[in-house]
Structures are given as structure tokens and as C-alpha cells.
Amino acid sequence: MRAVVCHGPEDYRLEEVPVPSVGPGEVLLRVSAVGICASDAKCFAGAPLFWGDAEREPYCQPPIIAGHEFCGTVAALGEGVQGIELGQELVSEQIVPCGQCRYCLRGQYWMCREHSIFGFRQATPGAMAEYVRLPRRARNHVLPQGLSAAAGAFVEPLGCSVHAVDRAGIRLGDVVVVAGCGPLGLGMIAAARLRGPALLVALDSRPMRLEVARAAGADLVLDVAHTDAVAAVLALTEGYGCDVYIEASGAPAAVVQGLRMVRKLGTFVEFSVMREPTTVDWTIIGDTKELDIRGSHLSPHSYPIAIEMLRRGQVPLERIVTHTLPLEEFPRGMTLVLTGEESIKVQLVP
Ligand SMILES: [Zn+2]
Ligand SMILES: [Zn+2]
């Protein structure tokens, strides 16, 4: 089968590899669609998992087939698989928990120490290929009939958006700011809309994305390239600041901006995959504002909600998925994601 194999930074090759075999408890999917994620772009660019510990925590384990946001048709079932039938359309959560580490044993599977994520770790080759094997411990979800392949491959990013919004603990009447209208930020806007905020504000520097943010449910969109967003949000809130700030832009400047924009005792959720480190004055977190700073990672218990949102049409998917390319055009897809100028979500169809 054809597959996009990551051999290292900026070295992804379209190769012919064997179709994976399935053992007991495993499932083989014929991939219907697979998205290119900001984390794929970060990996492609050669960034470490996080700065300061690059040696111990490489971003991925090459050579490996990339791709973690996918859906596919069940093509083969290993012995003992239950609740899944041949021909069904399936998604699988991006992380395959080990089931044995401290986090897994405590039910915090998205923090699994092994952290086998499709397309990044040797145990879990990804889905930028004609077929992908779902290991025994994969967390699979059957898709409702009639859901498009584009929607199926968007369940993973939308699940991450749902989790970030859960972490934000939005309450009725909150003023909520989402910084960054990429695929994840747009999903957060759609999910935050369902939480009943008094005012939902979207920030980005690209007008095309801000338009889609409106379609996703933003009450107000601000172009940070041409507006003083901090001043604007303070003016909207009698000088207090927003109740909740969700950082989903990947830009270090958006962290500083958020700390200035959020009110005292407010909540700041950090979601971004940053390509560079950022520096802020931590005094503001404690001494000045007593903020709740919360991280958000992956999409625990969020897939069923994301699937239902897509089924109900609560996400302007046709405007978020801007490019659908054949697997062969992976290099163009990666360039589109890296620049982000004309694309939002790029998906590949093997
Ligand atoms: Zn992703
Ligand atoms: Zn584990």
C-alpha cells in the first residue's frame, strides 16, 4: 500500500509498504480521510516535544507512517473483536493507552506514560496510508451512517476542542475569548457557543478565518493585526477583562495578550502546540490576578460529543476543511498547513 513515512524533519516520503496484518483484538481500517495537524507540521519542522528536553523526549520515533486524525472503513477484524462489524465506518482516538501505567490505572488514559499516539510512536503507525491497524487497546468509536469522511476525520481535532472548552469551565453569562481560529480554535468556538456565553469573541490575524469564526458561532471577531484586542475586550467589559481566555493560536504573543486580557480570578486555558518557547511575567498569575491557568491535552471522553456535534451540523465543516488532496499531494498539503494563509484544515484521501 502507499503510505507517507516520516524519516525525520522535512523528510517525509511517499512509499510502498506492506498492508498491516491484524492479530487478536485488532482492527484493520481502509482509510477514508486523514487530516494534517499542526502537530504534524511541528514534527515536520523538526521541533522537540517541548523545549529544554529535546534529547529525552523526541517528537516522534521515525521511521513511522504519519497521521492521527482519521476515519476509515473496517476491512478486517482480528480474533475476539466485539461490537465492530466489517464495513462499518470507524474513528479511533489518537492515543492508544497502555492500560498499565499510573495514569491509565487511574482512568487518566490521555496522559498515558507510554503515550502511543498514531503516527508518532513505533507501536502505533499512523493513517496517512491506504490502511491503518488499530491495536488491541485502541479506543474505537463507530460513526453514525451518513457522516462524511471529512467529518469523520475531523472528530479527532473537534474532540480536542471539546476538551479545551470543558477545561475552561465556561458558565452562563461569561465573556469568552478564543485566540486563534485554526481548525481547533474554530471547533472551540462551536463548542463554547453551546455553553451559553454572554459574549463569544474570536481573535485571529487572517480575515478569512475570522469569517469562518462567525459561522462557527462567534458574536464578535477581532483582527489582531489591525485592532488593539486587549483594549477592545477591556472596553467591552467595563475594564474588567474577559472571564475565560482560551489560547489556541500557537503564537507566543497570544499568551502575553491573554494574561493582559483576562480578568482577575479569571480562567486561562492553554491548548496550543507552540513551535517556540514564550516568556511572560508570572507575577500576573498570582500576585496581580490570582488566575486559574489550565492546560488542555488531547480529547478524553470527548469523541462521542464531537461525533454528535458533527452529526447535528453544529460545526461549519464545509468552510473549515478547505483542501482535500490525494495522498500523493502530501508535500503540498504540508506547505498549506505550514503557511496557513489559504487553508484551514487540509485532509488527505488515500
Ligand atoms: Zn491533531
Ligand atoms: Zn498508560
mmCIF file of C-alpha atoms in Angstrom, residues 7 38 77 96 129 155 236 255 270 289 337:
data_model
loop_
_atom_site.group_PDB
_atom_site.id
_atom_site.type_symbol
_atom_site.label_atom_id
_atom_site.label_comp_id
_atom_site.label_asym_id
_atom_site.label_seq_id
_atom_site.Cartn_x
_atom_site.Cartn_y
_atom_site.Cartn_z
ATOM 1 C CA HIS A 7 12.030 9.640 8.299
ATOM 2 C CA ALA A 38 -0.458 21.483 13.455
ATOM 3 C CA LEU A 77 -11.235 -7.949 12.152
ATOM 4 C CA VAL A 96 -3.716 4.101 22.433
ATOM 5 C CA ALA A 129 -1.774 5.366 4.172
ATOM 6 C CA VAL A 155 -13.679 14.065 15.020
ATOM 7 C CA LEU A 236 -16.455 45.569 26.262
ATOM 8 C CA VAL A 255 -0.070 34.134 25.729
ATOM 9 C CA GLU A 270 -3.511 26.860 27.183
ATOM 10 C CA LYS A 289 -4.861 38.408 39.260
ATOM 11 C CA VAL A 337 -0.589 23.853 6.744
#
